[in-house]
GROMACS .gro file of C-alpha atoms in nm:
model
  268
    1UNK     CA    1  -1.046   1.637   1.471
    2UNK     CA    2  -0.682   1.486   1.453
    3UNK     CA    3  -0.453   1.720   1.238
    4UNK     CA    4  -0.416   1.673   0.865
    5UNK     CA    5  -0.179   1.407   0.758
    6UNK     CA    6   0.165   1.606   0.612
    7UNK     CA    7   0.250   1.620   0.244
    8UNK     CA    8   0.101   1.342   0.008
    9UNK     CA    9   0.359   1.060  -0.042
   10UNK     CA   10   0.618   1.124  -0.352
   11UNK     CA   11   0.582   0.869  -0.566
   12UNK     CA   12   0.914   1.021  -0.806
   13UNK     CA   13   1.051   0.675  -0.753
   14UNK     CA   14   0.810   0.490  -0.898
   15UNK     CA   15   0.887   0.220  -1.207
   16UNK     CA   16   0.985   0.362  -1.506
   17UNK     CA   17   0.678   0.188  -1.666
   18UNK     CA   18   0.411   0.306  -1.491
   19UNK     CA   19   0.266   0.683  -1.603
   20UNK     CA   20   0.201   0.956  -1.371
   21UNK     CA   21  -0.102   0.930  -1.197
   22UNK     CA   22  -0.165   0.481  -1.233
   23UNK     CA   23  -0.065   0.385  -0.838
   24UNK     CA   24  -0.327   0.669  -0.696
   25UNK     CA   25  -0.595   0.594  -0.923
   26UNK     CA   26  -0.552   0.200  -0.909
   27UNK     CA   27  -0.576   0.285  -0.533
   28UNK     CA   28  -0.859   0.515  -0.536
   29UNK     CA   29  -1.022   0.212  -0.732
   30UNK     CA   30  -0.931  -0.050  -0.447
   31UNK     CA   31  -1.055   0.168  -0.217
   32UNK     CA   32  -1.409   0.173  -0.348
   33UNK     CA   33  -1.431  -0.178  -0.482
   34UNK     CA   34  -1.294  -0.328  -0.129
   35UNK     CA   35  -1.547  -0.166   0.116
   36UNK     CA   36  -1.739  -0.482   0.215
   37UNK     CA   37  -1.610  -0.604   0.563
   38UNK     CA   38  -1.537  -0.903   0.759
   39UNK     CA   39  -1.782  -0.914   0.987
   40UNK     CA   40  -1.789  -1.225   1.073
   41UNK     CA   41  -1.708  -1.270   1.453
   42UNK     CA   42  -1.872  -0.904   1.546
   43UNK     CA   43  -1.986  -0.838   1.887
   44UNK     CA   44  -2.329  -0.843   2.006
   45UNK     CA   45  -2.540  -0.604   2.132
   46UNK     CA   46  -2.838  -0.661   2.385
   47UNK     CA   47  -3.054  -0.919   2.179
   48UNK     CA   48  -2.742  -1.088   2.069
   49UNK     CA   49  -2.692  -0.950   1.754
   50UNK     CA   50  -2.503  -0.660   1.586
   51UNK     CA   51  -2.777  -0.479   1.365
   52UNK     CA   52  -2.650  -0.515   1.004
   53UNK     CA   53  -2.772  -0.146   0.963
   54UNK     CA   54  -2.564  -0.005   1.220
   55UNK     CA   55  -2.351   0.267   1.045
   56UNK     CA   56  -1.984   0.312   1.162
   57UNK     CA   57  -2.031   0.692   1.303
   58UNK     CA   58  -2.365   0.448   1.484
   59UNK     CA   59  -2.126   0.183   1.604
   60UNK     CA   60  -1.871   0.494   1.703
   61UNK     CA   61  -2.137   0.660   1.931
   62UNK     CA   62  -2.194   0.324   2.095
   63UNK     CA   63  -1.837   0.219   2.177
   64UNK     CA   64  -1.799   0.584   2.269
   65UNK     CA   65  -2.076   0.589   2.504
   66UNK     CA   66  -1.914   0.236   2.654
   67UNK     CA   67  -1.997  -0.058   2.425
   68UNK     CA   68  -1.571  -0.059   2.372
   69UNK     CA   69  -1.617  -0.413   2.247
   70UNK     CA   70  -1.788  -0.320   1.918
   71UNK     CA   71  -1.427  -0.103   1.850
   72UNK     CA   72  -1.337  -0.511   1.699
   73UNK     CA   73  -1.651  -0.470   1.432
   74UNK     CA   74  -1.526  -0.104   1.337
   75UNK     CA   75  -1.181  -0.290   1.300
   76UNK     CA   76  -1.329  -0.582   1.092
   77UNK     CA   77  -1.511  -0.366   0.843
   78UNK     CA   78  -1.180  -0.130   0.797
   79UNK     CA   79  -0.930  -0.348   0.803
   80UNK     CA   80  -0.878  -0.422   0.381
   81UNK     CA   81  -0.904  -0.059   0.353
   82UNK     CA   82  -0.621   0.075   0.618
   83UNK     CA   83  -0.432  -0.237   0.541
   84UNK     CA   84  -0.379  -0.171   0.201
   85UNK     CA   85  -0.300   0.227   0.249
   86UNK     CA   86  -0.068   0.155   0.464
   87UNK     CA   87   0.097  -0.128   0.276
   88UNK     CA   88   0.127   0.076  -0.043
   89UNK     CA   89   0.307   0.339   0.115
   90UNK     CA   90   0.553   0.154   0.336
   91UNK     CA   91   0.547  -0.153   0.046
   92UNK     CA   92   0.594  -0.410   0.347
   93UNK     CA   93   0.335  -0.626   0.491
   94UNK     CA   94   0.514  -0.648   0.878
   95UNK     CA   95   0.486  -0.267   0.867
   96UNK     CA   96   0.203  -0.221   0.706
   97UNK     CA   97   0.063  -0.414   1.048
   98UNK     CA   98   0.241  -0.248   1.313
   99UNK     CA   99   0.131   0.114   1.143
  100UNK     CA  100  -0.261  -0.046   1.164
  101UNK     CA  101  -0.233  -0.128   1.514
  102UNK     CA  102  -0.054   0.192   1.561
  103UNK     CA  103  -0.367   0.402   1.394
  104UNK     CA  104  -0.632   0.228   1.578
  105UNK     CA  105  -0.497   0.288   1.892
  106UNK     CA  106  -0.468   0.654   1.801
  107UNK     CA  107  -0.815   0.618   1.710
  108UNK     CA  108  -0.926   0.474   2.011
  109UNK     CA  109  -0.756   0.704   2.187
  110UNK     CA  110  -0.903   1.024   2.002
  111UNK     CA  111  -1.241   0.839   1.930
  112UNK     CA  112  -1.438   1.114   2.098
  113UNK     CA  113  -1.294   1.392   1.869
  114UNK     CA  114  -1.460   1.252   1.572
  115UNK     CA  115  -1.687   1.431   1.347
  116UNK     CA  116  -1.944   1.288   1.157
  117UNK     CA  117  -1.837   1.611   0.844
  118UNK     CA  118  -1.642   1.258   0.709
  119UNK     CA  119  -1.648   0.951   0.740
  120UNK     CA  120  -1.531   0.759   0.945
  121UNK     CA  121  -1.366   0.508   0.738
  122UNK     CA  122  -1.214   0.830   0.627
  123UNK     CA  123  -1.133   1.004   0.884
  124UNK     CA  124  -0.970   0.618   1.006
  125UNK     CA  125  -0.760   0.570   0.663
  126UNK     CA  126  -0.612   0.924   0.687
  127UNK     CA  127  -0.482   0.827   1.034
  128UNK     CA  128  -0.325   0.524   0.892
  129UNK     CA  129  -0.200   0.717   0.629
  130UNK     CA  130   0.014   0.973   0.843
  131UNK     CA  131   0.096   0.708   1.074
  132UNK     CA  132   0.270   0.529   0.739
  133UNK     CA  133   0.427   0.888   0.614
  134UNK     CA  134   0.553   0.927   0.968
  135UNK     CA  135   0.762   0.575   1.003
  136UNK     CA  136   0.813   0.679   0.590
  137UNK     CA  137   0.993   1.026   0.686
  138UNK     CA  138   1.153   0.879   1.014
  139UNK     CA  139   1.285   0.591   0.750
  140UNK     CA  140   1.444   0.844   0.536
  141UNK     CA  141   1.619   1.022   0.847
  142UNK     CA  142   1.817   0.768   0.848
  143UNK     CA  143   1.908   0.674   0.528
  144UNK     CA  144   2.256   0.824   0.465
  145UNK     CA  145   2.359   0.639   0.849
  146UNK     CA  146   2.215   0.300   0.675
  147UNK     CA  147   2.348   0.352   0.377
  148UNK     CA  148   2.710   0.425   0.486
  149UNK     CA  149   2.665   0.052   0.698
  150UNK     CA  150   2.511  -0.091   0.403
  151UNK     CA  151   2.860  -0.008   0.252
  152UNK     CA  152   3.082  -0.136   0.562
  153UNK     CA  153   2.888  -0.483   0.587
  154UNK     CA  154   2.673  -0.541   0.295
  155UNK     CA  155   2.301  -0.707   0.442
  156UNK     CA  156   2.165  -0.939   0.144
  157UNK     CA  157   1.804  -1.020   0.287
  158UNK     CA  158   1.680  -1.363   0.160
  159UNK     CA  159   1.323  -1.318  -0.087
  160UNK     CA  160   1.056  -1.478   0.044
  161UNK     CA  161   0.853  -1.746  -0.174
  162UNK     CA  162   0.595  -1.541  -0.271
  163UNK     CA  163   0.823  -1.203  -0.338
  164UNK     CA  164   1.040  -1.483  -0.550
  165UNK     CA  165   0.731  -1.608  -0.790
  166UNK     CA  166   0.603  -1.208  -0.813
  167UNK     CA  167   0.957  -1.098  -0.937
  168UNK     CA  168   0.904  -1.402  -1.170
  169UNK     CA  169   0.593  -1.330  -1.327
  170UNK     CA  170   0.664  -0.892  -1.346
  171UNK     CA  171   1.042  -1.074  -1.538
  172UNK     CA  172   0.814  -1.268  -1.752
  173UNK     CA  173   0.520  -0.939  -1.852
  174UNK     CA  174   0.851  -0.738  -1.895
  175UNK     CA  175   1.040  -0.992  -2.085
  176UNK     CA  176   0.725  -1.040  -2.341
  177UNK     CA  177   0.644  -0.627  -2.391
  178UNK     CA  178   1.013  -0.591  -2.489
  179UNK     CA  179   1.007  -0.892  -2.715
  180UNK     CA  180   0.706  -0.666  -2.875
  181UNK     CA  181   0.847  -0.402  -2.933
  182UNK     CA  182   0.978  -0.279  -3.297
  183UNK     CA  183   1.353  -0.395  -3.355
  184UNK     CA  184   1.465  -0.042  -3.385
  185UNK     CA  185   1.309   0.064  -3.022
  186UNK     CA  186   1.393  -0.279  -2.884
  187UNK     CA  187   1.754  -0.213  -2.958
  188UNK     CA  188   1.810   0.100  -2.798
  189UNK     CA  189   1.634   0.049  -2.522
  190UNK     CA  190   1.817  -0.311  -2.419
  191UNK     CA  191   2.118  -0.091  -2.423
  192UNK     CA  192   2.002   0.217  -2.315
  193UNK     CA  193   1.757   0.034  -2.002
  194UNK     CA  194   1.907  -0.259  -1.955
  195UNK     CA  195   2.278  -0.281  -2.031
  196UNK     CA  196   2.294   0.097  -1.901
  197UNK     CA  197   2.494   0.224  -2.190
  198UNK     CA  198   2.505   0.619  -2.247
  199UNK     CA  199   2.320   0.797  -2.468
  200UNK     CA  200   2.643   0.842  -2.701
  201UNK     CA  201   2.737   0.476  -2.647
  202UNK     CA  202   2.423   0.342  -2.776
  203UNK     CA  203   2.431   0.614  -3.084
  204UNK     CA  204   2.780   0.461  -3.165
  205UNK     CA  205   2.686   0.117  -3.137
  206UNK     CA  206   2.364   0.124  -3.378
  207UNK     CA  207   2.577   0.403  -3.612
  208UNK     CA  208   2.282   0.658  -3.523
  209UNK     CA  209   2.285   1.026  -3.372
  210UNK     CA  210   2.264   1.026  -3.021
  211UNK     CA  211   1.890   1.278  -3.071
  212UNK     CA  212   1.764   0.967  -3.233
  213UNK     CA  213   1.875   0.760  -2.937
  214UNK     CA  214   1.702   0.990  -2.694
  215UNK     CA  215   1.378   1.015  -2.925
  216UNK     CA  216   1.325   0.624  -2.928
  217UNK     CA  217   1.392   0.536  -2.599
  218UNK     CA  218   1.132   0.766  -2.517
  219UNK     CA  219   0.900   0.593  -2.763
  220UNK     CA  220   0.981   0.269  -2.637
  221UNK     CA  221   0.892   0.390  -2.224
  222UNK     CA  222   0.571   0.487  -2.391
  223UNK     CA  223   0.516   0.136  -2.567
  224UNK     CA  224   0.602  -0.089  -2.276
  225UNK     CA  225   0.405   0.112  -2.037
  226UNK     CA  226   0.069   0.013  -2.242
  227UNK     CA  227   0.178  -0.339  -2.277
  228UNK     CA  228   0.253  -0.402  -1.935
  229UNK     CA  229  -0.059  -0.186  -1.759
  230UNK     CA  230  -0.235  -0.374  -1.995
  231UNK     CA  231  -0.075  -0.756  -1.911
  232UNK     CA  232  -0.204  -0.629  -1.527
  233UNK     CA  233  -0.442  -0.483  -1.493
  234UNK     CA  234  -0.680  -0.784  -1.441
  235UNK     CA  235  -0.451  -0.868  -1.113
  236UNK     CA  236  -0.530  -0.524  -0.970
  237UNK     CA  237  -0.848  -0.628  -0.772
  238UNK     CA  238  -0.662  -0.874  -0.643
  239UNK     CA  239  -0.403  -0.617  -0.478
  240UNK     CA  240  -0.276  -0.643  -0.100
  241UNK     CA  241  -0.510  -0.896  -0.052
  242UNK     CA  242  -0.631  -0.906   0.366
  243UNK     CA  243  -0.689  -1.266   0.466
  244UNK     CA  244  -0.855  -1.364   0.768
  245UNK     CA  245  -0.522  -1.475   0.979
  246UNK     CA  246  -0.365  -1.147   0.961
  247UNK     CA  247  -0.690  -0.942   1.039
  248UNK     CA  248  -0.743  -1.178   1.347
  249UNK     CA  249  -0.360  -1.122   1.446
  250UNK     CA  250  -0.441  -0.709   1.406
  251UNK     CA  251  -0.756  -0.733   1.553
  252UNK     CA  252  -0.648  -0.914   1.825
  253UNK     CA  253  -0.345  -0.712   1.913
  254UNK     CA  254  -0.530  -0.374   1.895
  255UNK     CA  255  -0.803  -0.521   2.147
  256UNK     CA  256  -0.516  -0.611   2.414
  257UNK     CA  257  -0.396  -0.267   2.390
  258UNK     CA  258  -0.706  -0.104   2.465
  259UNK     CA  259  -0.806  -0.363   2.691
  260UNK     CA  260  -1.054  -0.514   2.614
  261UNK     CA  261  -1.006  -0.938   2.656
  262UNK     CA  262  -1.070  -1.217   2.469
  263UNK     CA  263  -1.475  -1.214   2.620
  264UNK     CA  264  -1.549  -0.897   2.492
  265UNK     CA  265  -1.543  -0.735   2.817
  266UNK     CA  266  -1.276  -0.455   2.986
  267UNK     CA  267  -1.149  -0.528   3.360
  268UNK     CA  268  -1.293  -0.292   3.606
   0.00000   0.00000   0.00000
């Protein structure tokens, strides 16, 4: 077995609006509700078909004992899953693909080392996910060098399209639940929130004490966390989404690395 992943992924810096707990649950969620697979273009096996019955710890004991073309339908039938692990730790979708390709080639690599005590999809995810914690940590080692450049030339990266309509729409679901909210939280927490005003700068302002400050901006967190969980939750199904290009593009680039080419067969 491959060693335990390290410590699970700090989310401390998560939105304000979210409550402890929403990101690994929504996740846990995903994970269940996404396990169909792609299997579309899955390789054959002697009578020209892939057995729709075949299990993954089946499929592993095959490409294991040589069939190292049916690695693409173990790929396939993974791919949402890994994909969106990955994606939600490293929260970018060019990483999130290099870290896929990364932890399929360690599991090709350690493929014989499996255990059927888990699951393979399991025991395939957690790969994935210390691969992500990994680049995550290595990231973070360089922070204060990046930062301190950050500082000497400033590096504005252009939003793409899509990342332009999301901020958009989360502008919009925040802009309504603080329209919502009673006058006397709404107030404090504009200031407080959004103009950044101190806790004794917003007590002046509204001719309150400052404990009364503290005690509704805490009220209004609460508030807006409801009303926006609630505004999207229906979009949550929807999340990191795994379209057929990019699982082609992963699938393809993990089967040149273990060499297998483009007819399903490894070079002697």
């Amino acid at each position: 077995m491959l060693a335990a992943p390290g410590p699970p992924w700090d989310a401390s810096n998560l939105d304000i609006f979210l409550p402890p707990g929403t990101i690994s649950v929504a996740l846990t969620q995903l994970n269940v509700s996404t396990s169909m697979a792609q299997e579309s273009r899955s390789s054959p096996d002697a009578t020209g078909k892939v057995p729709p019955t075949l299990s993954d710890e089946e499929i592993v004991a095959r490409v294991c004992a040589g069939e190292v073309e049916m690695f693409e339908l173990l790929m396939r039938r993974n791919n949402q899953r890994v994909y969106r692990a990955a994606r939600a730790i490293l929260r970018d979708d060019s990483e999130a693909e290099d870290v896929m390709q990364d932890a399929y080639g360690r599991a090709f690599e350690h493929l014989s080392e499996f255990e059927s005590r888990a699951r393979f999809s399991t025991w395939l995810t957690r790969i994935a996910v210390h691969e992500a914690l990994a680049r995550v940590r290595r990231r973070s080692r360089f922070a204060s060098f990046e930062s301190q450049s950050e500082k000497a030339m400033p590096v504005h990266s252009a939003s793409s399209p899509e990342q332009q309509t999301s901020d958009v729409e989360m502008r919009s679901v925040l802009e309504s639940a603080v329209q919502k909210l009673p006058d006397e939280f709404r107030s404090v927490f504009v200031l407080r929130a959004v103009e950044g005003m101190s806790g004794a700068e917003t007590a002046e302002c509204l001719g309150i004490p400052e404990e009364t400050v503290k005690t509704r901006l805490h009220r209004a967190r609460g508030r807006l966390r409801e009303m926006v969980l609630e505004s999207i939750e229906p979009a949550v199904p929807a999340l990191y989404e795994f379209h057929l290009s990019r699982c082609d593009r992963v699938v393809a680039a993990v089967l040149r690395k273990i060499g297998v080419g483009s007819d399903g067969k490894r070079p002697l």
